[in-house]
Coordinates of C-alpha atoms in Angstrom, one line a residue:
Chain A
X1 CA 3.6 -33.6 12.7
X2 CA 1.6 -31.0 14.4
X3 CA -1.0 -29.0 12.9
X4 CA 0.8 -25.7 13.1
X5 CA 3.8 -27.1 11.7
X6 CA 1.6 -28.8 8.5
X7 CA 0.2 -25.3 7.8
X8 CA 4.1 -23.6 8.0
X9 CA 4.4 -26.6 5.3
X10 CA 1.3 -25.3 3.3
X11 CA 3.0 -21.9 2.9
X12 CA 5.7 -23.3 2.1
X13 CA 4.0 -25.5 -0.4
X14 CA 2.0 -22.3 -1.3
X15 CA 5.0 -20.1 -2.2
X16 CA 7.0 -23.0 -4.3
X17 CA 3.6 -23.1 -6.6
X18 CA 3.5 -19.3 -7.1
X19 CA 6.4 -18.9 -9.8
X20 CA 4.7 -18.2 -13.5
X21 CA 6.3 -21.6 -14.7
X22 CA 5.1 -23.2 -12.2
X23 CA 2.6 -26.4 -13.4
X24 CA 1.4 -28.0 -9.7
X25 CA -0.8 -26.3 -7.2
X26 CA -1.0 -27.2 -3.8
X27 CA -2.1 -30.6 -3.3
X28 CA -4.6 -29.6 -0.7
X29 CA -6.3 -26.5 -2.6
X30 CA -9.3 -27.9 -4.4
X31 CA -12.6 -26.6 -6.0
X32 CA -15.9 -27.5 -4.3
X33 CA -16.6 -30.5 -6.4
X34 CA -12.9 -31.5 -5.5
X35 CA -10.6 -31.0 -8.1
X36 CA -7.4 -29.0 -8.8
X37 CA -7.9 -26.5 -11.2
X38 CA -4.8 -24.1 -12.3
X39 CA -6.6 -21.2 -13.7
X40 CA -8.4 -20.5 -10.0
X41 CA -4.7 -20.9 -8.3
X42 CA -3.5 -18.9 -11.7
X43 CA -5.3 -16.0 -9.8
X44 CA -2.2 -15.9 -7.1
X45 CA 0.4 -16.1 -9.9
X46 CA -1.5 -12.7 -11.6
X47 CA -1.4 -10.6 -8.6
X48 CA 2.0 -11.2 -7.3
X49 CA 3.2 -10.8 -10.6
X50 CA 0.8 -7.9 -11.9
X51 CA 1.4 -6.2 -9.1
X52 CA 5.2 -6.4 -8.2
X53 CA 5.0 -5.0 -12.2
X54 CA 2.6 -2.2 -11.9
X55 CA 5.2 -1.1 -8.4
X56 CA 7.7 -0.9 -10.7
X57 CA 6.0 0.8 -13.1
X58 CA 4.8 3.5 -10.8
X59 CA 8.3 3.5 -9.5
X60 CA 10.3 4.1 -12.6
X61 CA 7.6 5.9 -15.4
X62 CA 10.7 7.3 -17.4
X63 CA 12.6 4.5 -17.4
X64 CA 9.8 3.0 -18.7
X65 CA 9.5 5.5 -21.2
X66 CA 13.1 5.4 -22.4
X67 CA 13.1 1.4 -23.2
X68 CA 9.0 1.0 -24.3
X69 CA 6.2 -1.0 -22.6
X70 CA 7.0 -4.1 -24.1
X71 CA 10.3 -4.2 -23.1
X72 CA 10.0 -2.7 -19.1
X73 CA 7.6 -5.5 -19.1
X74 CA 10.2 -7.6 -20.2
X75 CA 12.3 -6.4 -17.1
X76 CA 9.9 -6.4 -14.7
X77 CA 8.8 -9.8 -15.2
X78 CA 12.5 -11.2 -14.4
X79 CA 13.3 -9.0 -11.7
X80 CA 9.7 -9.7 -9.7
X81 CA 10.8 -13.3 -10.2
X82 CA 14.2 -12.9 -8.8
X83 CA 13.7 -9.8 -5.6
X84 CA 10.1 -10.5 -4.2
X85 CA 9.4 -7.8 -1.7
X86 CA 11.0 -7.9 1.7
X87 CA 8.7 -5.3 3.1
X88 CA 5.0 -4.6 3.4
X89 CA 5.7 -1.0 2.8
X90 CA 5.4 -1.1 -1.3
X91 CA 7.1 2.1 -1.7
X92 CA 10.5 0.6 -0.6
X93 CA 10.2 -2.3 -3.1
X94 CA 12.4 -2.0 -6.5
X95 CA 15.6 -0.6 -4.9
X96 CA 17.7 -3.2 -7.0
X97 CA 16.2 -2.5 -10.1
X98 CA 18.9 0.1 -11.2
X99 CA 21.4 -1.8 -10.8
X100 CA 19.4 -5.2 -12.3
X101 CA 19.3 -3.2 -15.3
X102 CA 22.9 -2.7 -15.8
X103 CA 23.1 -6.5 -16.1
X104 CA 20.9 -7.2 -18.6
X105 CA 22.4 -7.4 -21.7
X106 CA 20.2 -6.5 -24.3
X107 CA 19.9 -2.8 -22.4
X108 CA 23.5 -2.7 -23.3
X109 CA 23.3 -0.1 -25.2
X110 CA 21.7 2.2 -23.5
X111 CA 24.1 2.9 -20.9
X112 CA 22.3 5.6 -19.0
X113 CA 19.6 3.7 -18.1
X114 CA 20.8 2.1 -15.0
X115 CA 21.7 5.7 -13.8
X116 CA 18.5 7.0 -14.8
X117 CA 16.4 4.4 -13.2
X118 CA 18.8 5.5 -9.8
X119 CA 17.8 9.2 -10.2
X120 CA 14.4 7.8 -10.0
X121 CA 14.6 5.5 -7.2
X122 CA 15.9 8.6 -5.3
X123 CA 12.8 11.0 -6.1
X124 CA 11.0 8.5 -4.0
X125 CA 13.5 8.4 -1.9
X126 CA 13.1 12.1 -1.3
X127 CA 9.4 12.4 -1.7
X128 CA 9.0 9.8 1.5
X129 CA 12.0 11.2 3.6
X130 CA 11.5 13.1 7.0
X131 CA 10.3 16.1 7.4
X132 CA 12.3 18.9 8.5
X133 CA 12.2 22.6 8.6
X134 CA 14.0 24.3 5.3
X135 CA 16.9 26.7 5.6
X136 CA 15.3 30.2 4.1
X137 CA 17.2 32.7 2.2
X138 CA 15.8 35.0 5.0
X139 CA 17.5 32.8 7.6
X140 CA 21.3 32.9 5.4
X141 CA 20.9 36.5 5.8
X142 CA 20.0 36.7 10.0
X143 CA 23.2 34.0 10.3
X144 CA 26.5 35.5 11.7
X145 CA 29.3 33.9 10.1
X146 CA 31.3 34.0 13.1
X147 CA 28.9 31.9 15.3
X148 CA 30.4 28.7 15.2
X149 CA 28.0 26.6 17.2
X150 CA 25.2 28.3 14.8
X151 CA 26.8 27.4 11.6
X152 CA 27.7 23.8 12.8
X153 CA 23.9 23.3 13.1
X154 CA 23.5 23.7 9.4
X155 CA 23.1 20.7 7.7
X156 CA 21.4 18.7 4.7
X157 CA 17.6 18.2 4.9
X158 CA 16.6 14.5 5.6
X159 CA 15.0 14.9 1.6
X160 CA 18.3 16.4 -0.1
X161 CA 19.7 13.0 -2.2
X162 CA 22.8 13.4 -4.8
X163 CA 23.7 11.8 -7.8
X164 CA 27.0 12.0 -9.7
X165 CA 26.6 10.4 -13.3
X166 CA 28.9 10.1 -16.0
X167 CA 25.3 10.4 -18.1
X168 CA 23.3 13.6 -18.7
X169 CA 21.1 11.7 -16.2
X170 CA 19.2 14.7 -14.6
X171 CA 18.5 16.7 -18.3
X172 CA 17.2 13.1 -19.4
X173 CA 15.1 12.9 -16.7
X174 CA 13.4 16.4 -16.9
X175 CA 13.2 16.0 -20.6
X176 CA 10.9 13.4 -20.1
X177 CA 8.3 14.9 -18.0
X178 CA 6.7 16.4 -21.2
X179 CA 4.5 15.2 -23.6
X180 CA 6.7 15.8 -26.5
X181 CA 10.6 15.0 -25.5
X182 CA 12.9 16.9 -27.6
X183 CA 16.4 16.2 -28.2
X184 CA 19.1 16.8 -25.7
X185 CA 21.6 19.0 -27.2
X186 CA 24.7 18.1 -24.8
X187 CA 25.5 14.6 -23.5
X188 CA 28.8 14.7 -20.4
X189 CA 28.6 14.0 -17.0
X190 CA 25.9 15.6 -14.8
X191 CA 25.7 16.3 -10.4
X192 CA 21.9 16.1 -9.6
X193 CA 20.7 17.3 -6.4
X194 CA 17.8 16.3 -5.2
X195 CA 15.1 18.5 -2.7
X196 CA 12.2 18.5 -1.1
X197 CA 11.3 22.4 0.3
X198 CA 7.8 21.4 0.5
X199 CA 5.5 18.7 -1.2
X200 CA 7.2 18.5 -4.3
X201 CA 10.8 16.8 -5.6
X202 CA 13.2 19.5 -6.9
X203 CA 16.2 18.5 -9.3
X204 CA 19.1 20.8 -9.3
X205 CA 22.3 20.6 -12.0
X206 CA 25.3 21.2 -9.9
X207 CA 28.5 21.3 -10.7
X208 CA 31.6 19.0 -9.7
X209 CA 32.7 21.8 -6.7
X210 CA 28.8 22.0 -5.5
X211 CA 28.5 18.5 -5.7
X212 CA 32.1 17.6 -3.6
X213 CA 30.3 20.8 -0.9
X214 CA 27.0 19.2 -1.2
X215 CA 28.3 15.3 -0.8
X216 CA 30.4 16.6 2.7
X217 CA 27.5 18.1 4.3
X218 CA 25.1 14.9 3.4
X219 CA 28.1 13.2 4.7
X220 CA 27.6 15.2 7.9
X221 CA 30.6 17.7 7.4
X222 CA 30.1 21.0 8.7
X223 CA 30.2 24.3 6.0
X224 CA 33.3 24.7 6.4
X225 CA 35.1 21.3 6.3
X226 CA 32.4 20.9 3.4
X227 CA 34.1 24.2 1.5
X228 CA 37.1 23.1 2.3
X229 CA 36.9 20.1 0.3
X230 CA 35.4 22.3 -2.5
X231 CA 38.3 24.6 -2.8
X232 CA 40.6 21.3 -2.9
X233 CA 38.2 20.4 -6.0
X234 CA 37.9 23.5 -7.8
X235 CA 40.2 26.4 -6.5
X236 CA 37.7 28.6 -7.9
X237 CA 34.9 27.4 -6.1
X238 CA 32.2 29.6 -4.7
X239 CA 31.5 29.0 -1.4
X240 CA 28.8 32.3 -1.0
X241 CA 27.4 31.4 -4.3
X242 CA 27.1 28.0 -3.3
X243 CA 25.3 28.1 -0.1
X244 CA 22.8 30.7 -2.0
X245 CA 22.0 28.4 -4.7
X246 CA 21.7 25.5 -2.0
X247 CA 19.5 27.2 -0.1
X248 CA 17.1 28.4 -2.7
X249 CA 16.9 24.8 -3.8
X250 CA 15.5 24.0 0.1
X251 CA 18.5 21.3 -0.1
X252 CA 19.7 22.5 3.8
X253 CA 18.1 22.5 7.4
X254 CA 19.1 24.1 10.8
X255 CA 19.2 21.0 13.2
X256 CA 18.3 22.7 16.6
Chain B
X1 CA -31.6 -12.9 25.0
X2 CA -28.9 -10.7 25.6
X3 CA -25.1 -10.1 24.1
X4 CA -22.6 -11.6 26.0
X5 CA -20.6 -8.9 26.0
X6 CA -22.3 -5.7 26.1
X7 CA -19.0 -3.8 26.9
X8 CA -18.5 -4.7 22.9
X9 CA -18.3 -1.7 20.8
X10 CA -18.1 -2.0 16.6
X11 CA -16.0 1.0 15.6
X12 CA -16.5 5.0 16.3
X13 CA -17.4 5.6 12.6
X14 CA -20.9 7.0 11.5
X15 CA -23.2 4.6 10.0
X16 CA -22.7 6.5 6.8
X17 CA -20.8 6.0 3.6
X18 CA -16.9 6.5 3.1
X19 CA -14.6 6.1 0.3
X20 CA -10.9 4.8 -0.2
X21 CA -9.2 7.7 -0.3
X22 CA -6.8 8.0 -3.2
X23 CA -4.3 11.5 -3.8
X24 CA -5.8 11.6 -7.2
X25 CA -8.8 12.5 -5.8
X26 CA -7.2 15.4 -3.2
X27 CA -8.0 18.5 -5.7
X28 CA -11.9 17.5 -5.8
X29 CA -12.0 16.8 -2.2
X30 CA -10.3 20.1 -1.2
X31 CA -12.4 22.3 -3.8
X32 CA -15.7 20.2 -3.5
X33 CA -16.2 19.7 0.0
X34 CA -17.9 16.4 -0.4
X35 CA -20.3 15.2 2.6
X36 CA -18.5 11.9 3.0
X37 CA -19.4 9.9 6.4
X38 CA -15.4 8.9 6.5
X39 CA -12.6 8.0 4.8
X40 CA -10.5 5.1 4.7
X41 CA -6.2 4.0 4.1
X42 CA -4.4 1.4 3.4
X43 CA -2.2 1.7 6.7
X44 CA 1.0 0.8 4.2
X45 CA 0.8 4.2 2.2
X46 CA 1.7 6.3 5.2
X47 CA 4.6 4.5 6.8
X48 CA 7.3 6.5 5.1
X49 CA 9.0 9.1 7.5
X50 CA 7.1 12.5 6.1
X51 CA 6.8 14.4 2.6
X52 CA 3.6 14.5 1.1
X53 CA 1.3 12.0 1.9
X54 CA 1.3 13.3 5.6
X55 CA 0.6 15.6 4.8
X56 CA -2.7 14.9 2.6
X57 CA -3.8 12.9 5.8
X58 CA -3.6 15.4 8.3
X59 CA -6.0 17.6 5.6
X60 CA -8.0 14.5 5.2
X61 CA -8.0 13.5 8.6
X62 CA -9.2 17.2 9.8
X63 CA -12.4 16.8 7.5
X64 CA -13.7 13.6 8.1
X65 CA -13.4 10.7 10.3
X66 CA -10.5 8.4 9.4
X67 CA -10.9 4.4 9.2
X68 CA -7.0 2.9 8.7
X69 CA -7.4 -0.5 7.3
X70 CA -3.8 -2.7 7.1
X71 CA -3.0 -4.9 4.1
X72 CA 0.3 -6.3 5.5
X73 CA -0.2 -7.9 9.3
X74 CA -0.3 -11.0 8.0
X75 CA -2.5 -12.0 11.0
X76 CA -3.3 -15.6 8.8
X77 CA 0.6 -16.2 8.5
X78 CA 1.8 -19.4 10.1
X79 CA 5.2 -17.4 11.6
X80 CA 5.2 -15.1 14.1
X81 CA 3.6 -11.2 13.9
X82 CA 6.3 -8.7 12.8
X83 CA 7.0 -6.6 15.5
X84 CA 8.5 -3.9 13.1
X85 CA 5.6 -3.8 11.3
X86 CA 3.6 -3.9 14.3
X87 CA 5.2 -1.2 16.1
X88 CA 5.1 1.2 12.7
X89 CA 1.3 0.6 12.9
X90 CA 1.1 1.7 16.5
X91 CA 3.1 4.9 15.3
X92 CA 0.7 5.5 12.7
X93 CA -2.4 5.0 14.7
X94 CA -1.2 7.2 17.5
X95 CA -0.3 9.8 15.0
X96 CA -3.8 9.7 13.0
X97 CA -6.1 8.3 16.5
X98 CA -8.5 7.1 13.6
X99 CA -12.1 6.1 14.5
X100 CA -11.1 2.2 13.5
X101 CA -8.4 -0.1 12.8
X102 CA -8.8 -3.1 10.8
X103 CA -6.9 -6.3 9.0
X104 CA -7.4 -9.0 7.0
X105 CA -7.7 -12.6 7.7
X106 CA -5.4 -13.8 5.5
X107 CA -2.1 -14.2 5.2
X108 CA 0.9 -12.3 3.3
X109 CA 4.3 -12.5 4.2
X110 CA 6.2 -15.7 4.9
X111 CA 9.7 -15.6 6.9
X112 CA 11.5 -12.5 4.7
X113 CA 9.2 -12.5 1.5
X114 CA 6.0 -10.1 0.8
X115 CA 3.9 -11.1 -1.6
X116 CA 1.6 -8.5 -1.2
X117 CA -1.8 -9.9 -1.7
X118 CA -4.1 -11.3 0.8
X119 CA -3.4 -15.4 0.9
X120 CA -6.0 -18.1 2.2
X121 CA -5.5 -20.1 4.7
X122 CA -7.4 -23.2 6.3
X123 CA -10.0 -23.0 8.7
X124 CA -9.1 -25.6 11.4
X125 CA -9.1 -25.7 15.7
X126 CA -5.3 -24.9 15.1
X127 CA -5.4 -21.5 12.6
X128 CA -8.4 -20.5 15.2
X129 CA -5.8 -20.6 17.5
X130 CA -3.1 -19.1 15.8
X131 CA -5.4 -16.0 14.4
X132 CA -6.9 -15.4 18.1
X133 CA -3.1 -15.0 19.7
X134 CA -2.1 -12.9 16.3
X135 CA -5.3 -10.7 17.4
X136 CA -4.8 -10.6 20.5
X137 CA -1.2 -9.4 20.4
X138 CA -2.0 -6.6 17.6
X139 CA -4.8 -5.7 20.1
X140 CA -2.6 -5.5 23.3
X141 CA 0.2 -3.9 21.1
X142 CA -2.3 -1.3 19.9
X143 CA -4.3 -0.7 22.7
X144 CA -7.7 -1.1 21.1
X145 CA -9.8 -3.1 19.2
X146 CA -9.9 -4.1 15.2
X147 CA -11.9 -5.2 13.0
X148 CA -11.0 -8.4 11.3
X149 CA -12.3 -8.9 7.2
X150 CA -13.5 -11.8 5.6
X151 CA -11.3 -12.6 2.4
X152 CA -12.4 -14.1 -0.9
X153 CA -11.2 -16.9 -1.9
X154 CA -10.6 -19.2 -5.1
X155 CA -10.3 -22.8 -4.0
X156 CA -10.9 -24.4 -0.7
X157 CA -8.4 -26.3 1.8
X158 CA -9.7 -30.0 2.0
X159 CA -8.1 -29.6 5.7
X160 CA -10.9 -27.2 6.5
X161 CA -12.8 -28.4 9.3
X162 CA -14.6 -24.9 10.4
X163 CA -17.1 -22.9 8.5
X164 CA -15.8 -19.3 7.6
X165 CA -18.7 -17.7 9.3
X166 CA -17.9 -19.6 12.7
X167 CA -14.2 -18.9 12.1
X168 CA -15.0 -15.7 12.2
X169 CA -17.8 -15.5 14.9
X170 CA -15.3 -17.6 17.0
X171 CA -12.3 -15.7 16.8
X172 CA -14.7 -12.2 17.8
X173 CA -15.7 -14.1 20.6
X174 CA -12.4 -15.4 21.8
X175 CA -10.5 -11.8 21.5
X176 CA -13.0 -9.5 21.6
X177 CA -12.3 -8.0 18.3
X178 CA -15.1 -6.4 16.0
X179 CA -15.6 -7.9 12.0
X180 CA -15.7 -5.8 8.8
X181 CA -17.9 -7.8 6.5
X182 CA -17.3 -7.1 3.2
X183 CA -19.9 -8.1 1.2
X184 CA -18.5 -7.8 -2.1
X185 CA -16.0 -11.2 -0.8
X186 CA -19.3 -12.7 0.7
X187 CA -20.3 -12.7 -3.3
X188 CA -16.6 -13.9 -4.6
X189 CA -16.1 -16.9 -2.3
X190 CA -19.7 -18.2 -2.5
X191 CA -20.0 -18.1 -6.0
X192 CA -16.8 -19.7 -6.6
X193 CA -17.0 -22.3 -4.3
X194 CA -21.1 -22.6 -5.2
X195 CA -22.7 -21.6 -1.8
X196 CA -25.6 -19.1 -1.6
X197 CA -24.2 -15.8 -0.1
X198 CA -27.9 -15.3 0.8
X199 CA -27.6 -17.8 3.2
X200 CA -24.1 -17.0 4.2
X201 CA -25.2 -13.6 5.1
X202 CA -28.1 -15.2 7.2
X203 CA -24.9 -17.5 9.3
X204 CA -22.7 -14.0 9.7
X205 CA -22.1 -13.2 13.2
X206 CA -23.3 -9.9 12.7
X207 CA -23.6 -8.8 16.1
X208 CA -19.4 -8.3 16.1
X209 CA -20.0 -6.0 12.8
X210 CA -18.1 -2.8 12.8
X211 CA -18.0 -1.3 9.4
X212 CA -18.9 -3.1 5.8
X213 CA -16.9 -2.8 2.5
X214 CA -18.4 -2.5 -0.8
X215 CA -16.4 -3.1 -4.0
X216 CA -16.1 -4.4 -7.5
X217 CA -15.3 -8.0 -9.4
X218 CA -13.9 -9.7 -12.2
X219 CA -16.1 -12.7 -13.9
X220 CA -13.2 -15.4 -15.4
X221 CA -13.8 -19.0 -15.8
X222 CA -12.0 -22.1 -14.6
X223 CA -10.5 -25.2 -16.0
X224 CA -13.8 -26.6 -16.2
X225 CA -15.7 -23.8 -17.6
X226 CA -17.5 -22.2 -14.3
X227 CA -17.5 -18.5 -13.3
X228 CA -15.2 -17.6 -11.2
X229 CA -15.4 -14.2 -9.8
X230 CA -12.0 -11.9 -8.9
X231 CA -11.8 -9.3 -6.2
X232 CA -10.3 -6.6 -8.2
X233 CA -11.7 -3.9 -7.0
X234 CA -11.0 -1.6 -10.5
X235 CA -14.7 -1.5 -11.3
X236 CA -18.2 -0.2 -9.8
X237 CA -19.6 -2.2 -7.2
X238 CA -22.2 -4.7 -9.0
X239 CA -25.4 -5.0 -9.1
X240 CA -25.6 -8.3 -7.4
X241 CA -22.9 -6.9 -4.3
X242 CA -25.9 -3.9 -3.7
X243 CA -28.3 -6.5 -3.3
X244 CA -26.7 -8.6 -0.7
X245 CA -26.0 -5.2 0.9
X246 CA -29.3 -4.3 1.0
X247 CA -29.8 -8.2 2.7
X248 CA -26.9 -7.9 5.1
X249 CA -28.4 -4.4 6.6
X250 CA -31.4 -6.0 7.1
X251 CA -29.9 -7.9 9.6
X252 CA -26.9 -5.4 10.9
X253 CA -29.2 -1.8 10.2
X254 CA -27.0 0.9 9.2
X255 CA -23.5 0.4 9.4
X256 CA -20.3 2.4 8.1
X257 CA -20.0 1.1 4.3
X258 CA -17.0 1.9 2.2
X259 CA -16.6 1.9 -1.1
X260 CA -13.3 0.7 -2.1
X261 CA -11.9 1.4 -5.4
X262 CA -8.4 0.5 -5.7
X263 CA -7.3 -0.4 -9.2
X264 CA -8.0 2.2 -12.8
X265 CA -9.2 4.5 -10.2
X266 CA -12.1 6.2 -11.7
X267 CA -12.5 10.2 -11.4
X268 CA -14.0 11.2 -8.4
X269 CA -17.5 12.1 -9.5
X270 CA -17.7 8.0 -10.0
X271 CA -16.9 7.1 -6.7
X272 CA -18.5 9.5 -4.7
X273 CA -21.6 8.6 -7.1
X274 CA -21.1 5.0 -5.5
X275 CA -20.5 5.9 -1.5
X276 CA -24.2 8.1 -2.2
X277 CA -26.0 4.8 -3.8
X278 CA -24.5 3.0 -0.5
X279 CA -26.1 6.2 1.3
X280 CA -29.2 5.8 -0.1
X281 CA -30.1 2.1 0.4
X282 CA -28.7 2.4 3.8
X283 CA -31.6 5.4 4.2
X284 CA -34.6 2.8 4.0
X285 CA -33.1 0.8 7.2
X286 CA -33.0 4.2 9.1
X287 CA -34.0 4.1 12.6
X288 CA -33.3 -0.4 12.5
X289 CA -31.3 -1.5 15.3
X290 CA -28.9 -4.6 14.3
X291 CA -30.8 -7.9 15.1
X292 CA -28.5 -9.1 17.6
X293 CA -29.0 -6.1 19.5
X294 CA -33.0 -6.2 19.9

């Protein structure tokens, strides 16, 4: 064997001793006075695991909040054992940890929390996105709605994210940012729109018509294909209102 | 006798102190103004596509000079470099232009996983190798040098055949790269594997010495009862650690030192306290010229 291929072995090795129920360390890590000692190699275990954990923790705060410390510890200590990062970039590790959630059982009950834990992943999603500039109220005004090659520029800003749930997903979500979380009133479905018009993560209640307009323009439709759609959806639907309330929320951009 | 290669230059930072800059720290850096000789990233924060921490850079970068220090190269790693990675690193350095670039020697990622700490590897004629074409290729790719770090370390590879401090002075040598020495890992690997970091600061090739890194440690203890010290960096820098500073500038003279401070970040007060305590030993070697330089 060469010597490059023995130390592709030692990773190897390496990363077979690094699981938390692991008992061996790699044969050829000793101390100075030669021996193998598992609280030095123990080190490795703590910071993969600590902080894959504290990632997630940062990643998901009101998810956290919603099932306790002890038990988003719980979590997080099977899913860092199962999804080890495939990325150096951090902030695109824990994208399977909605959906991880919806498969443990003893969360059964709590059936919003997948959903929730989803709404979060998308705030990062949208705090990290592109920039781009931000459709302005001032700018819906200067537009003539008869300029077809101006109006097909419009389109969602690269930070806009959506989020149908058949949970009050976005009203849990806000609830949590204080202190003191009072009780939601109303449970039912809720359309969150996510935006970015400067620093800052916006969340947005729409309702099922926005949310069908919203959807076709993040799906690349133009406004009117987009409204369209709407109409089918709710034959009362808004389509001025609409592109007002859009706006104002910075969810669109003018692609030049 | 003179340097073989007096084209050699460390890093454009000031020999003055900088700090790991952190966004809970932007408010007392915008309203405060501190006099900070740099500041210095974790390359891996700032590869999303935009949004906010752009934009705290481009502030930060306006007002001091920038150091952008990678965690993820995994220039140790027995595979291949990953060009993606290495390609968003050349984004971000063209974007930023910082006055240095530096990595870890260590390794991270193997085939598809990241376990995102810095792993040790064994020092032996064929990881020389393998480090000096993984530094060579980030160099090329990047078009200009960085600074490679020596790591702490736990336990030791029996299939070590190379001292640390000739790894290191070796690999410089070979591929023309610079060294950041932190001296906080000089006093985690030599009290765990029972050297005297006096000694190994006396062996350091400091003449390839670009910046230094200043941090704090866990104590733990072993199966068999010794200390065993953690890099942590979640506490100040020790005692200890600002004595083998003031040892290692008596060789190098003044030389951009950050404080890092990565973990229960402390307010800001604390760690600007720190970067002027590193300020203010490096003020009695004023006007010292590195010893490989006289």
């Amino acid at each position: 064997m060469t010597q490059a291929a023995q130390t592709t072995c030692a990773e190897t090795e390496f990363l077979a001793c690094l699981p938390a129920e692991s008992q061996v360390i790699p044969a050829d890590m000793k101390t100075a006075d030669g021996r193998a000692d598992g609280r030095r190699f123990a080190i490795y275990r703590n910071n993969l695991r600590s902080s894959l954990s504290r990632a997630l923790e940062q990643r998901y705060p009101v998810t956290r909040r919603l099932v306790g410390d002890e038990f988003f510890a719980f979590v997080t200590a099977q899913f860092t054992v199962q999804h080890r990062p495939t990325s150096p970039l951090m902030f695109r590790y824990g994208e399977a940890f909605p959906s991880f959630l919806g498969r443990i059982e003893s969360a059964g009950h709590l059936a919003y929390l997948p959903e929730v834990a989803r709404l979060e992943w998308l705030l990062g999603e949208s705090y990290h996105a592109a920039d781009a500039s931000v459709l302005q109220i001032a700018d819906l005004q200067s537009l003539d709605l008869s300029d077809v090659d101006a109006i097909s520029k419009i389109a969602m800003h690269p930070a806009g994210r959506l989020l149908s749930s058949s949970h009050p997903v976005g009203s849990i979500w806000v609830a949590h940012q204080s202190e003191n979380v009072k009780p939601l009133t109303k449970g039912g479905a809720e359309q969150v729109l996510l935006t970015r018009p400067e620093e800052t993560v916006l969340l947005t209640l729409l309702s099922e018509a926005e949310m069908v307009f919203a959807s076709a323009m993040s799906g690349g439709k133009t406004l009117e294909d987009a409204a369209m759609l709407a109409f089918d959806t709710d034959a009362s639907f808004d389509f001025g209102a609409t592109l007002l309330r859009l706006t104002e929320a910075g969810a669109l951009t003018q692609n030049s | 006798m003179h340097d073989t290669s007096p084209s050699f230059q460390c890093s454009q930072l000031p020999a003055r102190s900088g700090i790991g800059l952190k966004v809970e720290h932007r408010k007392d850096i915008i309203d405060q103004k501190p006099d900070l000789g740099f500041v210095e990233i974790h390359a891996e924060n700032y590869m999303g596509e935009g949004g906010a921490p752009h934009r705290f850079l481009e502030e930060m970068a306006a007002r001091y000079p920038l150091s952008i220090h990678g965690v993820g190269l995994s220039i140790g790693g027995a595979g291949p470099l990953d060009k993606e990675h290495l390609a968003r690193l050349k984004r971000l350095l063209e974007r930023y232009r910082p006055a240095s670039f530096s990595e870890h020697l260590a390794w991270s990622t193997h085939q598809e996983q990241f376990l995102n700490d810095l792993l040790p590897l064994p020092y032996t004629e064929a990881t020389l190798d393998r480090v000096a074409s993984h530094v060579d290729e980030v160099q090329q790719t990047l078009g200009r040098q960085m600074l490679l770090e020596n790591p702490s370390t736990y336990l030791l590879f029996e299939e070590s055949t190379i001292e640390e401090t000739d790894f290191l002075g070796r690999i410089a040598e070979r591929t023309g790269c610079g060294l950041l020495f932190d001296v906080n890992n000089v006093m985690v690997t030599c009290t765990n594997h029972g050297l005297d970091p006096m000694a190994y600061i006396d062996r350091f090739p400091v003449q390839f010495v670009g910046e230094i890194h200043l941090a704090g440690h866990e104590e733990i203890e072993d199966d068999a009862g010794q200390r065993v010290l953690v890099d942590t960096h979640d506490r100040h820098v020790s005692p200890d650690v600002f004595g083998l500073y003031r040892h290692a500038l008596s060789r190098l003279g003044p030389v951009a030192t950050l404080i890092e401070w990565d973990n229960d970040v402390p307010p800001f007060e604390t760690l600007f306290a720190e970067a002027r305590m590193a300020d203010a030993i490096m003020a009695d070697f004023a006007g010292m010229e590195a010893e490989a330089a006289q």
